[in-house]
């Protein structure tokens, strides 16, 4: 079943939208990989992740790999639903655009 279209201002911020898009394609991605793919500093990425986590959209699971502490990031079910609903709202907006442009041209 398709998610209900819903514009989400928290997800809409460009970097958070990129983060959610990445995480929606996987069951989890390491912090370091997300940092490399976004080009954000650790502090900037942490701020975005905190905002998503505070909203209940992001899960952060610490684990150890080769003796080093790591952090696995994933969307929660609520986060996945919010992202997909936001994506659907954006798609509807883009699909409606040509129709509105044609109407505006006729009104001139």
PDB file of N, CA and C in Angstrom, residues 3-94:
ATOM      1  N   UNK A   3       2.204   4.977   0.696  1.00  0.00           N
ATOM      2  CA  UNK A   3       2.058   5.850   1.862  1.00  0.00           C
ATOM      3  C   UNK A   3       1.174   7.052   1.539  1.00  0.00           C
ATOM      4  N   UNK A   4       0.558   7.598   2.565  1.00  0.00           N
ATOM      5  CA  UNK A   4      -0.265   8.795   2.421  1.00  0.00           C
ATOM      6  C   UNK A   4       0.665   9.979   2.155  1.00  0.00           C
ATOM      7  N   UNK A   5       0.439  10.731   1.066  1.00  0.00           N
ATOM      8  CA  UNK A   5       1.298  11.890   0.782  1.00  0.00           C
ATOM      9  C   UNK A   5       1.216  12.904   1.925  1.00  0.00           C
ATOM     10  N   UNK A   6       2.371  13.287   2.443  1.00  0.00           N
ATOM     11  CA  UNK A   6       2.414  14.247   3.536  1.00  0.00           C
ATOM     12  C   UNK A   6       3.754  14.973   3.501  1.00  0.00           C
ATOM     13  N   UNK A   7       3.708  16.297   3.319  1.00  0.00           N
ATOM     14  CA  UNK A   7       4.926  17.102   3.334  1.00  0.00           C
ATOM     15  C   UNK A   7       5.455  17.155   4.761  1.00  0.00           C
ATOM     16  N   UNK A   8       6.732  16.821   4.954  1.00  0.00           N
ATOM     17  CA  UNK A   8       7.344  16.803   6.277  1.00  0.00           C
ATOM     18  C   UNK A   8       8.499  17.806   6.289  1.00  0.00           C
ATOM     19  N   UNK A   9       8.319  18.920   6.989  1.00  0.00           N
ATOM     20  CA  UNK A   9       9.322  19.989   7.009  1.00  0.00           C
ATOM     21  C   UNK A   9      10.657  19.519   7.589  1.00  0.00           C
ATOM     22  N   UNK A  10      10.629  18.598   8.543  1.00  0.00           N
ATOM     23  CA  UNK A  10      11.878  18.105   9.129  1.00  0.00           C
ATOM     24  C   UNK A  10      12.689  17.336   8.091  1.00  0.00           C
ATOM     25  N   UNK A  11      12.036  16.484   7.344  1.00  0.00           N
ATOM     26  CA  UNK A  11      12.727  15.678   6.327  1.00  0.00           C
ATOM     27  C   UNK A  11      13.122  16.532   5.125  1.00  0.00           C
ATOM     28  N   UNK A  12      12.378  17.589   4.840  1.00  0.00           N
ATOM     29  CA  UNK A  12      12.573  18.368   3.617  1.00  0.00           C
ATOM     30  C   UNK A  12      13.925  19.090   3.538  1.00  0.00           C
ATOM     31  N   UNK A  13      14.540  19.383   4.673  1.00  0.00           N
ATOM     32  CA  UNK A  13      15.860  20.029   4.641  1.00  0.00           C
ATOM     33  C   UNK A  13      16.785  19.186   3.756  1.00  0.00           C
ATOM     34  N   UNK A  14      17.519  19.826   2.843  1.00  0.00           N
ATOM     35  CA  UNK A  14      18.276  19.061   1.830  1.00  0.00           C
ATOM     36  C   UNK A  14      19.139  17.920   2.367  1.00  0.00           C
ATOM     37  N   UNK A  15      19.938  18.164   3.399  1.00  0.00           N
ATOM     38  CA  UNK A  15      20.813  17.093   3.892  1.00  0.00           C
ATOM     39  C   UNK A  15      20.025  15.982   4.570  1.00  0.00           C
ATOM     40  N   UNK A  16      18.973  16.340   5.318  1.00  0.00           N
ATOM     41  CA  UNK A  16      18.164  15.290   5.954  1.00  0.00           C
ATOM     42  C   UNK A  16      17.402  14.488   4.900  1.00  0.00           C
ATOM     43  N   UNK A  17      16.981  15.137   3.843  1.00  0.00           N
ATOM     44  CA  UNK A  17      16.324  14.421   2.748  1.00  0.00           C
ATOM     45  C   UNK A  17      17.290  13.425   2.122  1.00  0.00           C
ATOM     46  N   UNK A  18      18.527  13.839   1.905  1.00  0.00           N
ATOM     47  CA  UNK A  18      19.548  12.928   1.357  1.00  0.00           C
ATOM     48  C   UNK A  18      19.802  11.755   2.303  1.00  0.00           C
ATOM     49  N   UNK A  19      19.892  12.049   3.593  1.00  0.00           N
ATOM     50  CA  UNK A  19      20.140  10.996   4.583  1.00  0.00           C
ATOM     51  C   UNK A  19      18.991   9.990   4.581  1.00  0.00           C
ATOM     52  N   UNK A  20      17.762  10.498   4.605  1.00  0.00           N
ATOM     53  CA  UNK A  20      16.593   9.599   4.601  1.00  0.00           C
ATOM     54  C   UNK A  20      16.528   8.786   3.307  1.00  0.00           C
ATOM     55  N   UNK A  21      16.849   9.407   2.189  1.00  0.00           N
ATOM     56  CA  UNK A  21      16.844   8.690   0.910  1.00  0.00           C
ATOM     57  C   UNK A  21      17.846   7.539   0.940  1.00  0.00           C
ATOM     58  N   UNK A  22      19.030   7.799   1.471  1.00  0.00           N
ATOM     59  CA  UNK A  22      20.044   6.743   1.583  1.00  0.00           C
ATOM     60  C   UNK A  22      19.559   5.614   2.483  1.00  0.00           C
ATOM     61  N   UNK A  23      19.081   5.993   3.660  1.00  0.00           N
ATOM     62  CA  UNK A  23      18.686   4.983   4.643  1.00  0.00           C
ATOM     63  C   UNK A  23      17.453   4.203   4.209  1.00  0.00           C
ATOM     64  N   UNK A  24      16.629   4.800   3.352  1.00  0.00           N
ATOM     65  CA  UNK A  24      15.430   4.096   2.888  1.00  0.00           C
ATOM     66  C   UNK A  24      15.771   2.929   1.964  1.00  0.00           C
ATOM     67  N   UNK A  25      16.982   2.924   1.438  1.00  0.00           N
ATOM     68  CA  UNK A  25      17.413   1.894   0.497  1.00  0.00           C
ATOM     69  C   UNK A  25      18.129   0.721   1.170  1.00  0.00           C
ATOM     70  N   UNK A  26      18.266   0.795   2.510  1.00  0.00           N
ATOM     71  CA  UNK A  26      19.030  -0.244   3.212  1.00  0.00           C
ATOM     72  C   UNK A  26      18.411  -0.505   4.578  1.00  0.00           C
ATOM     73  N   UNK A  27      18.802  -1.627   5.158  1.00  0.00           N
ATOM     74  CA  UNK A  27      18.342  -1.899   6.523  1.00  0.00           C
ATOM     75  C   UNK A  27      19.182  -1.142   7.537  1.00  0.00           C
ATOM     76  N   UNK A  28      20.364  -0.716   7.146  1.00  0.00           N
ATOM     77  CA  UNK A  28      21.236   0.070   8.012  1.00  0.00           C
ATOM     78  C   UNK A  28      22.491   0.476   7.272  1.00  0.00           C
ATOM     79  N   UNK A  29      23.017   1.640   7.614  1.00  0.00           N
ATOM     80  CA  UNK A  29      24.260   2.141   7.023  1.00  0.00           C
ATOM     81  C   UNK A  29      25.097   2.724   8.159  1.00  0.00           C
ATOM     82  N   UNK A  30      26.400   2.454   8.130  1.00  0.00           N
ATOM     83  CA  UNK A  30      27.290   2.981   9.157  1.00  0.00           C
ATOM     84  C   UNK A  30      27.403   4.500   9.063  1.00  0.00           C
ATOM     85  N   UNK A  31      27.562   5.133  10.214  1.00  0.00           N
ATOM     86  CA  UNK A  31      27.727   6.587  10.315  1.00  0.00           C
ATOM     87  C   UNK A  31      28.798   7.077   9.337  1.00  0.00           C
ATOM     88  N   UNK A  32      29.931   6.407   9.352  1.00  0.00           N
ATOM     89  CA  UNK A  32      31.062   6.835   8.522  1.00  0.00           C
ATOM     90  C   UNK A  32      30.703   6.851   7.031  1.00  0.00           C
ATOM     91  N   UNK A  33      29.965   5.848   6.583  1.00  0.00           N
ATOM     92  CA  UNK A  33      29.572   5.799   5.177  1.00  0.00           C
ATOM     93  C   UNK A  33      28.616   6.945   4.841  1.00  0.00           C
ATOM     94  N   UNK A  34      27.661   7.210   5.725  1.00  0.00           N
ATOM     95  CA  UNK A  34      26.740   8.323   5.504  1.00  0.00           C
ATOM     96  C   UNK A  34      27.521   9.627   5.458  1.00  0.00           C
ATOM     97  N   UNK A  35      28.497   9.764   6.348  1.00  0.00           N
ATOM     98  CA  UNK A  35      29.324  10.973   6.367  1.00  0.00           C
ATOM     99  C   UNK A  35      30.088  11.131   5.048  1.00  0.00           C
ATOM    100  N   UNK A  36      30.675  10.054   4.569  1.00  0.00           N
ATOM    101  CA  UNK A  36      31.425  10.111   3.308  1.00  0.00           C
ATOM    102  C   UNK A  36      30.514  10.458   2.135  1.00  0.00           C
ATOM    103  N   UNK A  37      29.331   9.863   2.099  1.00  0.00           N
ATOM    104  CA  UNK A  37      28.419  10.081   0.969  1.00  0.00           C
ATOM    105  C   UNK A  37      27.778  11.466   0.980  1.00  0.00           C
ATOM    106  N   UNK A  38      27.617  12.055   2.164  1.00  0.00           N
ATOM    107  CA  UNK A  38      27.022  13.395   2.228  1.00  0.00           C
ATOM    108  C   UNK A  38      28.072  14.497   2.189  1.00  0.00           C
ATOM    109  N   UNK A  39      29.311  14.165   2.587  1.00  0.00           N
ATOM    110  CA  UNK A  39      30.363  15.176   2.638  1.00  0.00           C
ATOM    111  C   UNK A  39      30.242  16.103   3.846  1.00  0.00           C
ATOM    112  N   UNK A  40      29.414  15.737   4.808  1.00  0.00           N
ATOM    113  CA  UNK A  40      29.225  16.556   6.009  1.00  0.00           C
ATOM    114  C   UNK A  40      30.307  16.264   7.041  1.00  0.00           C
ATOM    115  N   UNK A  41      30.596  17.256   7.867  1.00  0.00           N
ATOM    116  CA  UNK A  41      31.497  17.023   8.996  1.00  0.00           C
ATOM    117  C   UNK A  41      30.775  16.146  10.014  1.00  0.00           C
ATOM    118  N   UNK A  42      31.543  15.574  10.935  1.00  0.00           N
ATOM    119  CA  UNK A  42      30.930  14.736  11.973  1.00  0.00           C
ATOM    120  C   UNK A  42      29.899  15.532  12.767  1.00  0.00           C
ATOM    121  N   UNK A  43      30.243  16.764  13.123  1.00  0.00           N
ATOM    122  CA  UNK A  43      29.324  17.552  13.952  1.00  0.00           C
ATOM    123  C   UNK A  43      28.058  17.930  13.187  1.00  0.00           C
ATOM    124  N   UNK A  44      28.179  18.297  11.924  1.00  0.00           N
ATOM    125  CA  UNK A  44      27.000  18.660  11.130  1.00  0.00           C
ATOM    126  C   UNK A  44      26.102  17.437  10.920  1.00  0.00           C
ATOM    127  N   UNK A  45      26.718  16.286  10.609  1.00  0.00           N
ATOM    128  CA  UNK A  45      25.935  15.070  10.429  1.00  0.00           C
ATOM    129  C   UNK A  45      25.252  14.681  11.737  1.00  0.00           C
ATOM    130  N   UNK A  46      25.978  14.761  12.839  1.00  0.00           N
ATOM    131  CA  UNK A  46      25.406  14.417  14.142  1.00  0.00           C
ATOM    132  C   UNK A  46      24.194  15.291  14.459  1.00  0.00           C
ATOM    133  N   UNK A  47      24.262  16.561  14.106  1.00  0.00           N
ATOM    134  CA  UNK A  47      23.136  17.463  14.358  1.00  0.00           C
ATOM    135  C   UNK A  47      21.903  17.019  13.564  1.00  0.00           C
ATOM    136  N   UNK A  48      22.085  16.713  12.286  1.00  0.00           N
ATOM    137  CA  UNK A  48      20.966  16.244  11.457  1.00  0.00           C
ATOM    138  C   UNK A  48      20.399  14.924  11.988  1.00  0.00           C
ATOM    139  N   UNK A  49      21.294  14.024  12.375  1.00  0.00           N
ATOM    140  CA  UNK A  49      20.851  12.728  12.889  1.00  0.00           C
ATOM    141  C   UNK A  49      20.095  12.887  14.201  1.00  0.00           C
ATOM    142  N   UNK A  50      20.548  13.792  15.052  1.00  0.00           N
ATOM    143  CA  UNK A  50      19.865  14.043  16.323  1.00  0.00           C
ATOM    144  C   UNK A  50      18.447  14.545  16.087  1.00  0.00           C
ATOM    145  N   UNK A  51      18.286  15.414  15.106  1.00  0.00           N
ATOM    146  CA  UNK A  51      16.950  15.935  14.805  1.00  0.00           C
ATOM    147  C   UNK A  51      16.028  14.810  14.319  1.00  0.00           C
ATOM    148  N   UNK A  52      16.556  13.936  13.478  1.00  0.00           N
ATOM    149  CA  UNK A  52      15.757  12.805  12.996  1.00  0.00           C
ATOM    150  C   UNK A  52      15.450  11.829  14.128  1.00  0.00           C
ATOM    151  N   UNK A  53      16.434  11.575  14.989  1.00  0.00           N
ATOM    152  CA  UNK A  53      16.241  10.653  16.114  1.00  0.00           C
ATOM    153  C   UNK A  53      15.231  11.223  17.114  1.00  0.00           C
ATOM    154  N   UNK A  54      15.328  12.525  17.384  1.00  0.00           N
ATOM    155  CA  UNK A  54      14.396  13.160  18.328  1.00  0.00           C
ATOM    156  C   UNK A  54      12.953  13.073  17.837  1.00  0.00           C
ATOM    157  N   UNK A  55      12.764  13.055  16.522  1.00  0.00           N
ATOM    158  CA  UNK A  55      11.425  12.940  15.943  1.00  0.00           C
ATOM    159  C   UNK A  55      10.952  11.487  15.892  1.00  0.00           C
ATOM    160  N   UNK A  56      11.833  10.562  16.254  1.00  0.00           N
ATOM    161  CA  UNK A  56      11.483   9.136  16.210  1.00  0.00           C
ATOM    162  C   UNK A  56      11.653   8.526  14.835  1.00  0.00           C
ATOM    163  N   UNK A  57      12.382   9.210  13.952  1.00  0.00           N
ATOM    164  CA  UNK A  57      12.566   8.750  12.578  1.00  0.00           C
ATOM    165  C   UNK A  57      13.824   7.906  12.381  1.00  0.00           C
ATOM    166  N   UNK A  58      14.753   7.965  13.320  1.00  0.00           N
ATOM    167  CA  UNK A  58      16.064   7.343  13.135  1.00  0.00           C
ATOM    168  C   UNK A  58      16.431   6.488  14.332  1.00  0.00           C
ATOM    169  N   UNK A  59      17.003   5.336  14.039  1.00  0.00           N
ATOM    170  CA  UNK A  59      17.545   4.456  15.068  1.00  0.00           C
ATOM    171  C   UNK A  59      19.062   4.461  14.942  1.00  0.00           C
ATOM    172  N   UNK A  60      19.744   4.585  16.075  1.00  0.00           N
ATOM    173  CA  UNK A  60      21.207   4.556  16.109  1.00  0.00           C
ATOM    174  C   UNK A  60      21.626   3.393  17.000  1.00  0.00           C
ATOM    175  N   UNK A  61      22.282   2.409  16.402  1.00  0.00           N
ATOM    176  CA  UNK A  61      22.684   1.210  17.147  1.00  0.00           C
ATOM    177  C   UNK A  61      24.204   1.105  17.184  1.00  0.00           C
ATOM    178  N   UNK A  62      24.805   1.278  18.362  1.00  0.00           N
ATOM    179  CA  UNK A  62      26.264   1.120  18.454  1.00  0.00           C
ATOM    180  C   UNK A  62      26.655  -0.357  18.339  1.00  0.00           C
ATOM    181  N   UNK A  63      27.802  -0.594  17.727  1.00  0.00           N
ATOM    182  CA  UNK A  63      28.356  -1.951  17.647  1.00  0.00           C
ATOM    183  C   UNK A  63      29.869  -1.835  17.547  1.00  0.00           C
ATOM    184  N   UNK A  64      30.541  -2.942  17.745  1.00  0.00           N
ATOM    185  CA  UNK A  64      32.005  -2.971  17.681  1.00  0.00           C
ATOM    186  C   UNK A  64      32.418  -3.819  16.500  1.00  0.00           C
ATOM    187  N   UNK A  65      33.348  -3.296  15.699  1.00  0.00           N
ATOM    188  CA  UNK A  65      33.885  -4.022  14.554  1.00  0.00           C
ATOM    189  C   UNK A  65      35.396  -3.867  14.568  1.00  0.00           C
ATOM    190  N   UNK A  66      36.104  -4.987  14.597  1.00  0.00           N
ATOM    191  CA  UNK A  66      37.569  -4.992  14.652  1.00  0.00           C
ATOM    192  C   UNK A  66      38.077  -4.115  15.789  1.00  0.00           C
ATOM    193  N   UNK A  67      37.426  -4.249  16.940  1.00  0.00           N
ATOM    194  CA  UNK A  67      37.854  -3.521  18.125  1.00  0.00           C
ATOM    195  C   UNK A  67      37.508  -2.042  18.143  1.00  0.00           C
ATOM    196  N   UNK A  68      36.800  -1.561  17.143  1.00  0.00           N
ATOM    197  CA  UNK A  68      36.458  -0.134  17.082  1.00  0.00           C
ATOM    198  C   UNK A  68      34.955   0.049  17.214  1.00  0.00           C
ATOM    199  N   UNK A  69      34.599   1.049  17.949  1.00  0.00           N
ATOM    200  CA  UNK A  69      33.185   1.370  18.148  1.00  0.00           C
ATOM    201  C   UNK A  69      32.624   2.017  16.884  1.00  0.00           C
ATOM    202  N   UNK A  70      31.488   1.528  16.444  1.00  0.00           N
ATOM    203  CA  UNK A  70      30.818   2.035  15.228  1.00  0.00           C
ATOM    204  C   UNK A  70      29.367   2.342  15.557  1.00  0.00           C
ATOM    205  N   UNK A  71      28.701   3.028  14.627  1.00  0.00           N
ATOM    206  CA  UNK A  71      27.301   3.363  14.818  1.00  0.00           C
ATOM    207  C   UNK A  71      26.532   3.025  13.552  1.00  0.00           C
ATOM    208  N   UNK A  72      25.541   2.137  13.694  1.00  0.00           N
ATOM    209  CA  UNK A  72      24.688   1.746  12.572  1.00  0.00           C
ATOM    210  C   UNK A  72      23.436   2.611  12.612  1.00  0.00           C
ATOM    211  N   UNK A  73      23.115   3.211  11.468  1.00  0.00           N
ATOM    212  CA  UNK A  73      21.958   4.091  11.349  1.00  0.00           C
ATOM    213  C   UNK A  73      20.892   3.424  10.502  1.00  0.00           C
ATOM    214  N   UNK A  74      19.654   3.582  10.905  1.00  0.00           N
ATOM    215  CA  UNK A  74      18.548   3.060  10.101  1.00  0.00           C
ATOM    216  C   UNK A  74      17.298   3.878  10.384  1.00  0.00           C
ATOM    217  N   UNK A  75      16.404   3.882   9.407  1.00  0.00           N
ATOM    218  CA  UNK A  75      15.116   4.536   9.609  1.00  0.00           C
ATOM    219  C   UNK A  75      14.236   3.636  10.472  1.00  0.00           C
ATOM    220  N   UNK A  76      13.507   4.231  11.382  1.00  0.00           N
ATOM    221  CA  UNK A  76      12.507   3.491  12.151  1.00  0.00           C
ATOM    222  C   UNK A  76      11.296   3.297  11.239  1.00  0.00           C
ATOM    223  N   UNK A  77      10.364   2.443  11.611  1.00  0.00           N
ATOM    224  CA  UNK A  77       9.139   2.329  10.803  1.00  0.00           C
ATOM    225  C   UNK A  77       8.445   3.691  10.621  1.00  0.00           C
ATOM    226  N   UNK A  78       8.412   4.504  11.686  1.00  0.00           N
ATOM    227  CA  UNK A  78       7.806   5.842  11.576  1.00  0.00           C
ATOM    228  C   UNK A  78       8.609   6.727  10.628  1.00  0.00           C
ATOM    229  N   UNK A  79       9.934   6.605  10.677  1.00  0.00           N
ATOM    230  CA  UNK A  79      10.798   7.388   9.790  1.00  0.00           C
ATOM    231  C   UNK A  79      10.637   6.979   8.344  1.00  0.00           C
ATOM    232  N   UNK A  80      10.542   5.690   8.103  1.00  0.00           N
ATOM    233  CA  UNK A  80      10.349   5.187   6.740  1.00  0.00           C
ATOM    234  C   UNK A  80       9.005   5.669   6.185  1.00  0.00           C
ATOM    235  N   UNK A  81       7.971   5.590   7.017  1.00  0.00           N
ATOM    236  CA  UNK A  81       6.638   6.041   6.592  1.00  0.00           C
ATOM    237  C   UNK A  81       6.635   7.550   6.312  1.00  0.00           C
ATOM    238  N   UNK A  82       7.288   8.318   7.190  1.00  0.00           N
ATOM    239  CA  UNK A  82       7.356   9.771   6.995  1.00  0.00           C
ATOM    240  C   UNK A  82       8.126  10.108   5.718  1.00  0.00           C
ATOM    241  N   UNK A  83       9.259   9.434   5.494  1.00  0.00           N
ATOM    242  CA  UNK A  83      10.048   9.691   4.287  1.00  0.00           C
ATOM    243  C   UNK A  83       9.251   9.341   3.031  1.00  0.00           C
ATOM    244  N   UNK A  84       8.634   8.167   3.013  1.00  0.00           N
ATOM    245  CA  UNK A  84       7.884   7.751   1.823  1.00  0.00           C
ATOM    246  C   UNK A  84       6.679   8.657   1.577  1.00  0.00           C
ATOM    247  N   UNK A  85       6.022   9.104   2.639  1.00  0.00           N
ATOM    248  CA  UNK A  85       4.916  10.042   2.497  1.00  0.00           C
ATOM    249  C   UNK A  85       5.389  11.386   1.960  1.00  0.00           C
ATOM    250  N   UNK A  86       6.545  11.837   2.436  1.00  0.00           N
ATOM    251  CA  UNK A  86       7.127  13.098   1.954  1.00  0.00           C
ATOM    252  C   UNK A  86       7.513  12.973   0.479  1.00  0.00           C
ATOM    253  N   UNK A  87       8.126  11.859   0.152  1.00  0.00           N
ATOM    254  CA  UNK A  87       8.519  11.603  -1.238  1.00  0.00           C
ATOM    255  C   UNK A  87       7.295  11.601  -2.147  1.00  0.00           C
ATOM    256  N   UNK A  88       6.222  10.981  -1.699  1.00  0.00           N
ATOM    257  CA  UNK A  88       4.978  10.931  -2.476  1.00  0.00           C
ATOM    258  C   UNK A  88       4.392  12.335  -2.652  1.00  0.00           C
ATOM    259  N   UNK A  89       4.449  13.150  -1.593  1.00  0.00           N
ATOM    260  CA  UNK A  89       3.946  14.523  -1.680  1.00  0.00           C
ATOM    261  C   UNK A  89       4.772  15.335  -2.693  1.00  0.00           C
ATOM    262  N   UNK A  90       6.085  15.138  -2.690  1.00  0.00           N
ATOM    263  CA  UNK A  90       6.937  15.838  -3.656  1.00  0.00           C
ATOM    264  C   UNK A  90       6.643  15.375  -5.081  1.00  0.00           C
ATOM    265  N   UNK A  91       6.439  14.065  -5.256  1.00  0.00           N
ATOM    266  CA  UNK A  91       6.126  13.547  -6.586  1.00  0.00           C
ATOM    267  C   UNK A  91       4.812  14.122  -7.098  1.00  0.00           C
ATOM    268  N   UNK A  92       3.814  14.219  -6.234  1.00  0.00           N
ATOM    269  CA  UNK A  92       2.542  14.807  -6.643  1.00  0.00           C
ATOM    270  C   UNK A  92       2.719  16.270  -7.024  1.00  0.00           C
ATOM    271  N   UNK A  93       3.520  16.987  -6.263  1.00  0.00           N
ATOM    272  CA  UNK A  93       3.789  18.386  -6.555  1.00  0.00           C
ATOM    273  C   UNK A  93       4.435  18.531  -7.932  1.00  0.00           C
ATOM    274  N   UNK A  94       5.406  17.685  -8.217  1.00  0.00           N
ATOM    275  CA  UNK A  94       6.094  17.748  -9.505  1.00  0.00           C
ATOM    276  C   UNK A  94       5.184  17.327 -10.654  1.00  0.00           C
TER     277      UNK A  94
END
